[in-house]
Short mmCIF file of C-alpha atoms and ligand atoms in Angstrom, two decimals:
data_model
loop_
_atom_site.label_atom_id
_atom_site.label_comp_id
_atom_site.label_asym_id
_atom_site.label_seq_id
_atom_site.Cartn_x
_atom_site.Cartn_y
_atom_site.Cartn_z
CA MET A 1 -10.34 13.52 9.20
CA SER A 2 -7.22 12.05 7.66
CA GLU A 3 -4.71 9.09 8.83
CA LEU A 4 -2.65 9.24 11.70
CA THR A 5 1.40 9.79 10.75
CA LEU A 6 2.96 6.71 11.82
CA LEU A 7 5.47 6.31 15.04
CA PRO A 8 8.78 6.35 13.54
CA GLU A 9 9.04 3.24 16.24
CA VAL A 10 6.41 1.65 14.19
CA ARG A 11 8.06 2.36 10.80
CA GLU A 12 11.40 1.13 12.53
CA PHE A 13 10.13 -2.12 13.58
CA LEU A 14 8.05 -2.91 10.25
CA ASN A 15 11.75 -2.72 8.45
CA ARG A 16 13.45 -5.62 10.74
CA GLN A 17 14.14 -9.33 9.75
CA HIS A 18 11.23 -10.82 11.75
CA GLY A 19 11.27 -14.71 13.07
CA HIS A 20 10.68 -15.79 16.76
CA TYR A 21 11.55 -14.63 20.30
CA ILE A 22 13.12 -17.78 22.07
CA ASN A 23 15.19 -17.18 25.61
CA GLY A 24 14.77 -13.58 25.40
CA GLU A 25 15.98 -13.00 22.13
CA PRO A 26 14.70 -12.49 18.87
CA VAL A 27 15.38 -15.26 16.66
CA SER A 28 15.61 -15.28 12.66
CA GLY A 29 14.89 -18.97 12.44
CA THR A 30 16.45 -22.27 10.24
CA GLY A 31 13.31 -21.82 7.55
CA ASP A 32 13.38 -20.55 4.54
CA VAL A 33 9.71 -19.73 4.23
CA PHE A 34 8.26 -16.40 5.20
CA PHE A 35 4.65 -15.30 6.05
CA GLU A 36 3.74 -11.82 4.68
CA VAL A 37 2.00 -9.69 6.56
CA VAL A 38 -0.45 -7.90 4.45
CA ASN A 39 -2.25 -4.84 5.50
CA PRO A 40 -5.88 -5.55 4.93
CA ALA A 41 -6.97 -2.03 4.10
CA THR A 42 -4.61 -1.46 1.60
CA GLU A 43 -3.38 -5.18 0.40
CA HIS A 44 0.09 -4.24 0.77
CA VAL A 45 2.80 -6.59 2.21
CA ILE A 46 4.16 -4.63 5.45
CA ALA A 47 6.53 -6.84 6.77
CA LYS A 48 7.94 -10.45 6.30
CA VAL A 49 8.02 -13.13 9.23
CA LYS A 50 10.34 -16.11 8.98
CA GLU A 51 7.85 -19.63 9.32
CA GLY A 52 9.48 -22.01 12.37
CA THR A 53 10.31 -25.31 11.77
CA LYS A 54 10.79 -27.90 14.02
CA VAL A 55 14.07 -26.36 15.32
CA GLU A 56 12.35 -23.17 16.79
CA VAL A 57 9.41 -25.47 18.49
CA ASP A 58 12.47 -27.70 20.31
CA ALA A 59 14.60 -24.41 21.01
CA GLY A 60 11.33 -22.58 22.34
CA ILE A 61 9.86 -25.56 24.57
CA ALA A 62 13.44 -26.13 26.03
CA ALA A 63 13.67 -22.18 26.90
CA ALA A 64 10.67 -22.39 28.92
CA TYR A 65 11.24 -25.97 30.22
CA THR A 66 14.59 -24.48 31.22
CA ALA A 67 12.82 -21.20 32.76
CA PHE A 68 10.00 -23.27 34.56
CA ARG A 69 12.42 -25.29 36.10
CA GLY A 70 15.09 -22.48 36.98
CA ALA A 71 14.66 -18.71 37.10
CA TRP A 72 10.69 -19.01 37.08
CA ALA A 73 10.58 -21.63 39.63
CA THR A 74 12.60 -19.44 42.14
CA THR A 75 11.17 -16.22 41.44
CA THR A 76 8.44 -15.41 43.92
CA PRO A 77 4.84 -15.27 43.55
CA MET A 78 4.36 -11.27 44.75
CA GLU A 79 7.88 -11.03 42.23
CA ARG A 80 5.86 -12.58 39.27
CA GLY A 81 2.75 -10.17 40.19
CA ASN A 82 5.35 -7.26 40.05
CA CYS A 83 6.50 -8.50 36.81
CA LEU A 84 2.89 -8.63 35.17
CA ASN A 85 2.42 -5.34 36.93
CA ARG A 86 5.82 -3.58 34.90
CA LEU A 87 4.59 -5.38 31.89
CA ALA A 88 0.97 -3.22 32.41
CA ASP A 89 3.17 -0.57 32.72
CA LEU A 90 4.92 -0.61 29.70
CA PHE A 91 1.23 -1.37 27.72
CA GLU A 92 0.26 1.93 28.78
CA LYS A 93 3.66 3.65 27.90
CA ASN A 94 3.76 2.00 24.60
CA LEU A 95 0.48 2.25 24.02
CA GLU A 96 0.27 3.88 20.78
CA GLU A 97 3.06 1.97 19.16
CA LEU A 98 1.37 -1.42 19.90
CA ALA A 99 -2.32 -0.38 18.91
CA GLN A 100 -0.79 1.39 15.40
CA LEU A 101 1.30 -2.21 15.24
CA GLU A 102 -1.79 -4.36 15.85
CA SER A 103 -3.96 -1.51 13.51
CA LEU A 104 -1.72 -1.95 10.32
CA CYS A 105 -1.71 -6.12 10.59
CA SER A 106 -5.24 -6.68 11.58
CA GLY A 107 -7.09 -3.84 10.29
CA LYS A 108 -8.93 -3.43 13.48
CA THR A 109 -9.79 0.58 13.90
CA ILE A 110 -6.92 2.84 15.72
CA GLN A 111 -9.62 3.46 18.56
CA LEU A 112 -10.28 -0.27 19.10
CA SER A 113 -6.84 -1.31 18.84
CA ARG A 114 -5.73 1.36 21.53
CA PHE A 115 -9.10 0.26 24.01
CA LEU A 116 -9.26 -3.30 23.68
CA GLU A 117 -5.96 -4.95 22.35
CA VAL A 118 -3.37 -2.64 24.50
CA GLY A 119 -5.84 -0.72 26.97
CA SER A 120 -8.01 -3.89 27.72
CA ALA A 121 -4.88 -6.20 27.30
CA ALA A 122 -2.96 -4.02 30.77
CA GLN A 123 -5.93 -4.04 32.43
CA PHE A 124 -6.15 -8.35 32.16
CA LEU A 125 -2.35 -8.48 33.41
CA ARG A 126 -3.20 -6.33 36.51
CA TYR A 127 -5.84 -8.35 37.21
CA PHE A 128 -3.78 -11.77 36.80
CA ALA A 129 -0.84 -10.12 39.06
CA GLY A 130 -2.79 -9.83 41.60
CA TRP A 131 -3.72 -13.95 42.17
CA ALA A 132 0.07 -14.42 41.85
CA THR A 133 -0.03 -14.61 45.84
CA LYS A 134 -3.18 -15.87 46.56
CA ILE A 135 -3.20 -19.28 44.81
CA SER A 136 -3.23 -21.71 47.52
CA GLY A 137 -4.00 -25.16 48.65
CA GLU A 138 -6.17 -25.91 51.74
CA THR A 139 -5.84 -27.80 55.09
CA LEU A 140 -8.31 -31.06 55.53
CA ASN A 141 -9.81 -33.01 58.12
CA VAL A 142 -8.62 -36.93 57.70
CA SER A 143 -10.72 -39.42 59.28
CA LEU A 144 -8.74 -42.47 59.30
CA PRO A 145 -8.62 -44.71 62.63
CA SER A 146 -5.91 -44.24 65.15
CA PHE A 147 -5.13 -47.34 67.48
CA ASN A 148 -2.02 -46.28 68.53
CA GLY A 149 -2.69 -42.91 69.13
CA GLU A 150 -0.91 -41.53 65.81
CA GLN A 151 -2.51 -38.66 64.06
CA TYR A 152 -3.06 -37.40 60.59
CA LYS A 153 -2.88 -34.38 58.82
CA ALA A 154 -3.83 -33.58 54.93
CA PHE A 155 -3.14 -30.74 52.86
CA THR A 156 -3.45 -29.91 49.19
CA GLN A 157 -0.90 -27.46 47.38
CA ARG A 158 -1.12 -26.51 43.78
CA GLU A 159 1.45 -26.90 41.76
CA PRO A 160 2.25 -25.22 38.15
CA VAL A 161 1.67 -27.86 35.19
CA GLY A 162 4.96 -27.04 33.00
CA VAL A 163 5.62 -25.58 30.26
CA VAL A 164 2.35 -24.12 27.91
CA THR A 165 1.32 -23.94 24.33
CA GLY A 166 -0.47 -21.21 23.49
CA ILE A 167 -2.02 -21.14 19.90
CA ILE A 168 -3.73 -17.64 19.27
CA PRO A 169 -6.24 -16.66 16.58
CA TRP A 170 -5.46 -13.47 14.28
CA ASN A 171 -8.76 -11.48 15.59
CA PHE A 172 -7.08 -10.04 19.05
CA SER A 173 -3.55 -11.08 18.75
CA ILE A 174 -2.34 -8.87 21.69
CA MET A 175 -5.07 -9.63 24.09
CA ILE A 176 -5.76 -13.16 23.60
CA SER A 177 -1.98 -13.71 23.79
CA ILE A 178 -2.30 -12.16 27.24
CA TRP A 179 -5.04 -13.95 28.49
CA LYS A 180 -2.91 -16.93 28.17
CA LEU A 181 0.35 -15.90 29.18
CA ALA A 182 -0.81 -13.84 32.13
CA ALA A 183 -2.49 -16.68 33.60
CA ALA A 184 0.19 -19.33 32.49
CA LEU A 185 3.20 -16.98 34.80
CA THR A 186 0.73 -16.15 37.31
CA CYS A 187 0.30 -19.71 38.01
CA GLY A 188 4.12 -20.08 38.11
CA CYS A 189 4.26 -21.87 34.38
CA THR A 190 6.26 -20.76 31.32
CA ILE A 191 4.49 -20.08 28.02
CA VAL A 192 5.32 -20.64 24.06
CA LEU A 193 3.20 -18.80 22.27
CA LYS A 194 2.15 -19.47 18.51
CA PRO A 195 0.81 -16.37 16.81
CA SER A 196 -1.91 -16.59 14.03
CA GLU A 197 0.34 -16.60 10.67
CA PHE A 198 -2.26 -14.11 10.05
CA THR A 199 -0.70 -11.77 12.50
CA PRO A 200 2.87 -12.99 13.53
CA LEU A 201 4.05 -9.18 14.28
CA THR A 202 2.96 -7.31 17.35
CA MET A 203 3.55 -10.27 20.07
CA LEU A 204 7.20 -10.03 19.03
CA ARG A 205 7.25 -6.45 19.83
CA VAL A 206 5.63 -7.55 23.34
CA ALA A 207 8.06 -10.14 23.84
CA GLU A 208 10.59 -7.31 24.11
CA LEU A 209 8.42 -5.25 26.52
CA ALA A 210 8.28 -8.60 28.74
CA LYS A 211 11.98 -8.60 28.84
CA GLU A 212 12.20 -4.99 29.70
CA ALA A 213 9.39 -5.74 32.57
CA GLY A 214 12.08 -7.79 34.39
CA ILE A 215 10.50 -11.46 33.16
CA PRO A 216 13.42 -13.98 33.14
CA ASP A 217 14.67 -14.93 29.68
CA GLY A 218 13.07 -18.20 28.85
CA VAL A 219 9.55 -17.26 30.34
CA ILE A 220 7.75 -16.07 27.39
CA ASN A 221 8.71 -17.49 23.79
CA ILE A 222 7.16 -16.54 20.46
CA VAL A 223 7.40 -19.31 17.79
CA ASN A 224 5.95 -18.41 14.75
CA GLY A 225 4.39 -20.98 12.17
CA GLY A 226 1.58 -22.64 10.81
CA GLY A 227 -1.58 -24.97 11.72
CA ARG A 228 0.43 -27.59 10.00
CA GLU A 229 3.45 -27.87 11.10
CA VAL A 230 4.63 -25.41 14.40
CA GLY A 231 1.20 -26.05 16.11
CA PRO A 232 1.05 -29.84 16.03
CA ALA A 233 4.85 -30.10 16.74
CA LEU A 234 4.23 -27.79 20.36
CA ILE A 235 1.18 -29.59 20.85
CA SER A 236 2.71 -33.14 20.77
CA HIS A 237 6.28 -31.91 22.04
CA PRO A 238 7.12 -34.13 25.10
CA LEU A 239 7.97 -31.52 27.26
CA CYS A 240 5.00 -29.35 26.44
CA SER A 241 2.32 -29.78 29.54
CA LYS A 242 -0.93 -27.84 28.33
CA VAL A 243 -2.26 -26.21 25.37
CA THR A 244 -4.67 -23.73 25.41
CA PHE A 245 -6.41 -22.83 22.44
CA THR A 246 -8.83 -19.93 20.75
CA GLY A 247 -10.10 -20.13 17.27
CA SER A 248 -12.44 -21.88 15.10
CA VAL A 249 -14.75 -25.20 16.05
CA PRO A 250 -13.14 -27.50 13.74
CA THR A 251 -9.32 -26.28 14.33
CA GLY A 252 -9.84 -26.62 18.04
CA LEU A 253 -11.28 -30.17 17.76
CA ALA A 254 -8.17 -30.93 15.92
CA VAL A 255 -6.22 -29.37 18.67
CA GLY A 256 -7.67 -31.46 21.32
CA ARG A 257 -8.20 -34.34 19.53
CA ALA A 258 -3.51 -34.06 18.91
CA ALA A 259 -3.49 -33.24 22.66
CA MET A 260 -5.73 -35.93 24.08
CA GLU A 261 -4.12 -38.74 21.79
CA GLY A 262 -0.32 -38.14 22.64
CA LYS A 263 0.25 -38.15 26.69
CA LEU A 264 -2.96 -36.71 27.90
CA THR A 265 -2.30 -32.85 27.54
CA ARG A 266 -4.28 -30.84 29.47
CA VAL A 267 -6.24 -28.79 27.21
CA THR A 268 -8.21 -25.53 27.31
CA LEU A 269 -10.29 -24.67 24.22
CA GLU A 270 -12.41 -21.62 23.65
CA LEU A 271 -14.36 -21.78 20.63
CA GLY A 272 -16.40 -19.88 18.27
CA GLY A 273 -20.21 -20.65 17.46
CA LYS A 274 -23.05 -18.86 16.53
CA ASN A 275 -23.85 -16.79 19.66
CA GLY A 276 -27.70 -15.65 19.99
CA ALA A 277 -29.11 -12.42 21.04
CA ALA A 278 -32.59 -12.26 22.39
CA PHE A 279 -34.31 -8.88 22.22
CA LEU A 280 -38.08 -9.17 24.33
CA ALA A 281 -40.91 -6.95 23.22
CA ASP A 282 -40.87 -4.76 26.40
CA LEU A 283 -37.89 -2.88 24.94
CA PRO A 284 -38.00 0.18 22.79
CA VAL A 285 -37.25 -0.07 19.07
CA GLU A 286 -33.93 2.43 19.15
CA LYS A 287 -32.77 0.44 22.58
CA ILE A 288 -33.22 -2.82 20.23
CA VAL A 289 -30.88 -1.02 17.57
CA ASP A 290 -28.41 0.11 19.90
CA GLY A 291 -27.85 -3.42 21.33
CA ILE A 292 -28.07 -5.44 18.16
CA ILE A 293 -24.96 -2.98 16.77
CA GLU A 294 -23.27 -3.32 19.99
CA ALA A 295 -23.69 -7.43 19.74
CA GLY A 296 -22.80 -7.86 16.34
CA TYR A 297 -20.75 -5.60 14.50
CA LEU A 298 -17.88 -4.50 16.81
CA ASN A 299 -14.52 -5.07 15.25
CA GLN A 300 -16.59 -6.04 11.91
CA GLY A 301 -18.11 -8.93 14.12
CA GLN A 302 -14.54 -10.74 14.25
CA ILE A 303 -14.99 -11.54 18.21
CA CYS A 304 -15.48 -15.20 19.05
CA ALA A 305 -18.58 -13.57 21.88
CA ALA A 306 -20.22 -11.44 19.22
CA ALA A 307 -23.57 -12.62 18.38
CA GLU A 308 -24.95 -13.77 14.81
CA ARG A 309 -28.04 -14.86 15.31
CA PHE A 310 -30.60 -12.05 16.29
CA TYR A 311 -33.91 -12.74 17.49
CA ILE A 312 -36.60 -9.96 17.34
CA HIS A 313 -40.39 -9.98 18.57
CA SER A 314 -43.07 -10.28 15.48
CA SER A 315 -44.70 -7.10 16.10
CA LEU A 316 -41.46 -5.48 16.47
CA ILE A 317 -39.02 -7.13 13.49
CA ASP A 318 -39.89 -4.81 10.77
CA GLU A 319 -39.55 -1.64 12.63
CA VAL A 320 -36.06 -2.90 13.75
CA LEU A 321 -34.85 -3.82 10.93
CA GLN A 322 -36.07 -0.12 9.19
CA GLN A 323 -34.21 1.60 11.70
CA LEU A 324 -31.00 -0.57 11.88
CA LYS A 325 -30.71 -0.49 8.45
CA GLN A 326 -30.43 3.71 8.43
CA ARG A 327 -28.26 3.19 11.54
CA LEU A 328 -25.74 0.90 9.64
CA SER A 329 -25.63 3.16 6.50
CA THR A 330 -24.25 6.02 8.18
CA PHE A 331 -21.04 3.73 9.55
CA LYS A 332 -17.84 5.38 8.11
CA ILE A 333 -15.74 2.66 6.75
CA GLY A 334 -12.38 2.73 5.60
CA SER A 335 -8.59 3.37 6.85
CA PRO A 336 -8.60 1.91 10.64
CA LEU A 337 -5.82 4.79 11.45
CA ASP A 338 -8.26 7.30 10.53
CA GLU A 339 -9.84 7.97 14.44
CA THR A 340 -13.35 8.47 12.86
CA THR A 341 -13.48 5.12 11.17
CA LYS A 342 -16.26 3.16 12.88
CA MET A 343 -15.34 -0.11 10.85
CA GLY A 344 -12.05 -1.34 9.10
CA PRO A 345 -12.00 -4.20 6.78
CA LEU A 346 -12.03 -7.57 7.19
CA ALA A 347 -8.62 -9.20 8.69
CA ASN A 348 -7.42 -11.19 6.01
CA LYS A 349 -8.29 -12.59 2.14
CA ALA A 350 -8.67 -15.97 3.06
CA HIS A 351 -11.68 -14.58 5.45
CA TYR A 352 -12.84 -11.74 2.89
CA GLU A 353 -13.70 -14.72 0.41
CA LYS A 354 -15.18 -16.46 3.30
CA ILE A 355 -17.31 -14.07 3.85
CA LEU A 356 -18.25 -13.26 0.42
CA GLY A 357 -19.32 -16.99 -0.44
CA LEU A 358 -21.85 -16.62 2.54
CA PHE A 359 -23.71 -14.15 1.07
CA GLU A 360 -23.78 -15.59 -2.08
CA LYS A 361 -24.92 -18.90 -0.29
CA ALA A 362 -27.67 -16.31 1.81
CA ARG A 363 -28.85 -15.54 -2.25
CA GLN A 364 -28.58 -18.40 -3.32
CA GLU A 365 -31.08 -19.71 -0.54
CA GLY A 366 -33.39 -17.01 -0.81
CA SER A 367 -32.74 -15.19 2.51
CA GLU A 368 -33.63 -11.44 2.42
CA ILE A 369 -30.52 -9.28 2.25
CA ILE A 370 -31.88 -6.15 3.48
CA TYR A 371 -28.33 -4.23 3.60
CA GLY A 372 -24.64 -5.10 2.25
CA GLY A 373 -24.26 -8.43 1.38
CA GLU A 374 -21.36 -7.76 -1.12
CA ALA A 375 -17.79 -6.50 -1.47
CA ILE A 376 -16.75 -3.12 -1.26
CA VAL A 377 -15.35 -2.23 -4.83
CA GLY A 378 -11.67 -1.28 -4.48
CA THR A 379 -8.65 -1.93 -2.66
CA GLY A 380 -9.04 -3.82 1.00
CA TYR A 381 -11.12 -6.17 2.01
CA PHE A 382 -14.22 -3.98 3.32
CA VAL A 383 -17.63 -5.36 3.09
CA PRO A 384 -20.64 -3.32 4.75
CA PRO A 385 -22.39 -4.13 7.70
CA THR A 386 -24.98 -6.63 6.61
CA ILE A 387 -28.47 -7.33 7.64
CA ILE A 388 -30.08 -10.26 6.64
CA ARG A 389 -33.70 -12.06 7.35
CA ALA A 390 -33.72 -15.41 7.47
CA ASN A 391 -36.76 -17.60 6.01
CA SER A 392 -35.98 -20.43 8.54
CA PRO A 393 -33.91 -21.79 11.50
CA ASP A 394 -32.35 -23.71 8.59
CA ASP A 395 -30.51 -21.29 6.96
CA THR A 396 -27.22 -21.85 6.40
CA LEU A 397 -26.71 -17.75 7.93
CA MET A 398 -28.55 -19.21 10.81
CA LYS A 399 -26.36 -21.72 11.74
CA GLU A 400 -22.95 -21.13 10.15
CA GLU A 401 -20.22 -18.77 11.97
CA THR A 402 -19.67 -15.89 9.90
CA PHE A 403 -16.94 -14.42 11.97
CA GLY A 404 -18.36 -10.96 10.07
CA PRO A 405 -20.45 -8.41 10.58
CA VAL A 406 -22.91 -9.78 9.62
CA GLY A 407 -26.08 -9.93 11.77
CA THR A 408 -29.04 -12.54 10.50
CA PHE A 409 -32.59 -12.13 12.31
CA LEU A 410 -35.48 -14.45 12.81
CA SER A 411 -39.03 -13.19 14.46
CA TYR A 412 -40.72 -14.77 17.39
CA ASP A 413 -44.16 -14.90 18.58
CA ASP A 414 -43.58 -16.70 21.97
CA GLU A 415 -41.17 -16.70 24.44
CA GLU A 416 -40.93 -20.60 24.77
CA GLU A 417 -40.43 -20.62 21.23
CA LEU A 418 -37.55 -18.20 21.55
CA ILE A 419 -35.65 -20.14 24.25
CA GLU A 420 -36.18 -23.28 21.70
CA GLN A 421 -34.26 -20.87 19.10
CA MET A 422 -31.77 -19.30 21.15
CA ASN A 423 -30.58 -23.22 22.40
CA SER A 424 -30.91 -24.98 18.55
CA THR A 425 -27.33 -24.69 17.84
CA PRO A 426 -24.39 -27.24 18.73
CA PHE A 427 -22.98 -23.99 20.19
CA GLY A 428 -23.14 -22.56 23.28
CA LEU A 429 -20.10 -19.83 24.05
CA ALA A 430 -22.43 -16.78 24.53
CA ALA A 431 -25.84 -15.22 24.42
CA SER A 432 -27.91 -11.90 25.20
CA ILE A 433 -31.37 -11.15 26.40
CA TRP A 434 -32.05 -7.77 26.45
CA THR A 435 -35.08 -6.67 28.44
CA ASN A 436 -36.36 -4.76 31.20
CA ASP A 437 -38.61 -7.01 33.00
CA LEU A 438 -35.90 -8.75 35.07
CA SER A 439 -38.28 -11.48 36.07
CA LYS A 440 -38.13 -12.57 32.64
CA ALA A 441 -35.02 -12.46 32.13
CA MET A 442 -33.98 -14.11 35.83
CA ARG A 443 -36.31 -17.15 34.58
CA MET A 444 -34.74 -17.09 31.09
CA ILE A 445 -30.73 -17.47 32.25
CA SER A 446 -31.11 -20.43 33.75
CA ARG A 447 -32.50 -22.04 30.21
CA ILE A 448 -30.12 -20.51 28.18
CA GLU A 449 -27.42 -22.96 27.23
CA ALA A 450 -24.41 -20.99 27.21
CA GLY A 451 -21.09 -20.26 29.12
CA THR A 452 -22.16 -16.38 29.40
CA VAL A 453 -25.33 -15.29 29.25
CA TRP A 454 -25.29 -11.19 28.97
CA VAL A 455 -28.46 -9.36 30.30
CA ASN A 456 -28.99 -5.76 28.31
CA MET A 457 -25.46 -6.07 26.86
CA HIS A 458 -23.46 -8.18 24.98
CA THR A 459 -19.65 -8.92 24.00
CA PHE A 460 -17.52 -7.17 26.78
CA LEU A 461 -15.28 -9.28 29.13
CA ASP A 462 -14.21 -8.65 32.28
CA PRO A 463 -10.94 -10.15 34.00
CA ALA A 464 -13.45 -10.77 36.70
CA VAL A 465 -15.73 -13.07 35.09
CA PRO A 466 -15.09 -16.96 33.67
CA PHE A 467 -15.09 -17.09 30.26
CA GLY A 468 -15.42 -19.97 28.10
CA GLY A 469 -18.27 -22.33 26.43
CA VAL A 470 -20.60 -25.29 26.62
CA LYS A 471 -21.27 -27.61 24.27
CA SER A 472 -19.31 -27.71 21.11
CA SER A 473 -17.80 -24.32 22.18
CA GLY A 474 -14.64 -25.41 24.09
CA ILE A 475 -13.85 -27.25 27.24
CA GLY A 476 -12.52 -25.07 30.46
CA ARG A 477 -12.61 -21.13 31.55
CA GLU A 478 -10.77 -18.34 31.60
CA PHE A 479 -10.74 -15.58 34.10
CA GLY A 480 -11.89 -15.06 37.44
CA SER A 481 -10.44 -17.85 39.79
CA ALA A 482 -11.38 -20.75 37.40
CA PHE A 483 -8.59 -19.95 35.55
CA ILE A 484 -6.15 -21.63 38.50
CA GLU A 485 -7.61 -25.13 37.70
CA HIS A 486 -6.75 -25.04 34.27
CA TYR A 487 -2.80 -24.28 34.62
CA THR A 488 -2.03 -25.94 38.08
CA GLU A 489 -2.07 -29.19 39.12
CA LEU A 490 -3.85 -30.09 42.80
CA LYS A 491 -1.39 -32.30 44.64
CA SER A 492 -2.63 -34.02 48.10
CA VAL A 493 -0.34 -34.57 50.96
CA MET A 494 -1.02 -36.66 53.90
CA MET A 495 0.78 -37.00 56.83
CA ARG A 496 1.16 -39.43 59.85
CA TYR A 497 2.76 -38.72 62.90
O1 TXE B 1 -8.79 -19.56 12.43
P1 TXE B 1 -8.13 -21.25 12.97
P2 TXE B 1 -8.28 -19.59 11.03
C1 TXE B 1 -13.21 -18.64 12.09
C2 TXE B 1 -13.07 -17.83 11.29
C3 TXE B 1 -12.05 -17.76 10.20
C4 TXE B 1 -12.06 -19.25 10.12
C5 TXE B 1 -10.61 -19.77 9.92
O2 TXE B 1 -14.80 -17.76 10.82
O3 TXE B 1 -12.97 -17.39 9.11
O4 TXE B 1 -11.98 -19.49 11.79
O5 TXE B 1 -9.28 -18.85 10.40
C6 TXE B 1 -3.65 -22.68 14.58
N1 TXE B 1 -2.59 -27.53 15.35
N2 TXE B 1 -12.34 -18.03 13.26
O6 TXE B 1 -7.39 -20.48 10.20
O7 TXE B 1 -7.80 -22.65 11.92
C7 TXE B 1 -3.49 -21.31 13.24
O8 TXE B 1 -2.16 -21.47 12.92
C8 TXE B 1 -2.46 -26.30 15.87
C9 TXE B 1 -13.12 -18.08 14.22
O9 TXE B 1 -7.11 -17.99 11.32
O10 TXE B 1 -8.85 -21.72 14.15
C10 TXE B 1 -3.74 -20.35 14.59
O11 TXE B 1 -2.78 -19.47 15.11
N3 TXE B 1 -2.76 -25.13 15.55
C11 TXE B 1 -12.51 -17.57 15.58
C12 TXE B 1 -4.96 -20.70 15.37
O12 TXE B 1 -4.77 -21.96 14.97
C13 TXE B 1 -3.35 -25.15 14.35
C14 TXE B 1 -11.09 -17.10 16.04
C15 TXE B 1 -6.52 -20.59 14.94
O13 TXE B 1 -6.70 -20.92 13.74
C16 TXE B 1 -3.74 -26.29 14.04
C17 TXE B 1 -10.31 -17.09 14.81
C18 TXE B 1 -3.55 -27.35 13.79
N4 TXE B 1 -4.22 -28.44 13.63
C19 TXE B 1 -10.84 -17.46 13.17
N5 TXE B 1 -4.42 -25.66 12.64
C20 TXE B 1 -13.15 -17.46 17.37
N6 TXE B 1 -14.42 -17.89 16.83
O14 TXE B 1 -12.24 -17.30 18.19
C21 TXE B 1 -4.41 -24.30 12.57
N7 TXE B 1 -4.04 -23.70 13.75
#
């Protein structure tokens, strides 16, 4: 199979001058520094995007604030939901264009771009659209004494927090933006999104589609820039009322600190970690191997919920690793635009170099590299899916997030030891337990320190199911009904009559 032919509209979009999208219009920006968008499969520069300055930050937030006070405030909840549904329709209509753009920028295989980046983002939009008409307060019973027959009434109402800043990583630049944008708009907030400097392109196209969907100007703004100037300026802007961030733990700490320091700006942090997957001894080896591949290797492991620490019973680990090696060696690695490719490149050069450094570290520490563990020589940021057998829980690769296609394995003998190992990390975004023994799974669930525990599955997120971390993997929850608390303020009203 060969590469897809790029759609004419993709070529046309790449050839444009790119900057930002503010108040319903593309804006080229006042700065003179450009980000080069590098296709990680070819190392070619495919577009340039102008980095923002304080001028675009101020303009983006001002547009969002005006829309928050004006056009979006006067849009009924039903119509807000309709806007999100129309945007979902446009995602489906333009699915191939968005998917091709995203695969070019991030190295994600085209199948995954279609299914997750665009298809799943449309589903999230529809889910959030349904909430728009269902966000409400409650009436409350008041027990204050009545001396002269006076009565009381109390109720709460949920009010949108205001302008939201969304800071987005490079691994799912459309889908993660949509999580934040849809939650904000549903609640009546407006948003300024800052995509990652590695993937600054696709959301500029999504913003155009949002206008086509009838979302008023200023409700969605995109300001491109890095973590040194634009990110901090958005967070500390006096009119920014909430920050929602997905990304690495160190950056999340800096973002959380900056948000709190200035004026107690509300903050949701969805950070990575070092997620564990526990395979119990009752499962057949083939099922364990299927589970490991699902949990650890999708999108080259560049998923914050992916598993990186794998615990296999000592009676099975040799056989499991041997079969896993055989399965991974059949993976077709290559161009993300080839529909038969199973694994594309890592998303950018900095990340590729980080992963190569971690391979080196594993070697220095004497961990056993069973498969992969080195660069694939040639053009592009390719590494093979990698299997590492750790010597102990203290090996670097059992502790540090790789965010790559790297599974690190350790054996265990009994379940007490397994639970202790699963929890032996400062992080707690997600975990999985794999077994046919439901009683054991049910008993383990409460003892695992993670925001999400999957049983016999891993990585897949559903808009109805809250998602977020415990311990150092973040603050707050996205999806379900949990998001409402983070994008609205609860106002109490008491009346005497
Ligand atoms: O992520 P960052 P980077 C991991 C992954 C990767 C490493 C670094 O291992 O190799 O992090 O990647 C913005 N104020 N993950 O640098 O730093 C930045 O511009 C405000 C795991 O890309 O987390 C980008 O938009 N914003 C992860 C976003 O934060 C700031 C996903 C994320 O950048 C900022 C991505 C600042 N001070 C990378 N500094 C996961 N687990 O989900 C940076 N940014």
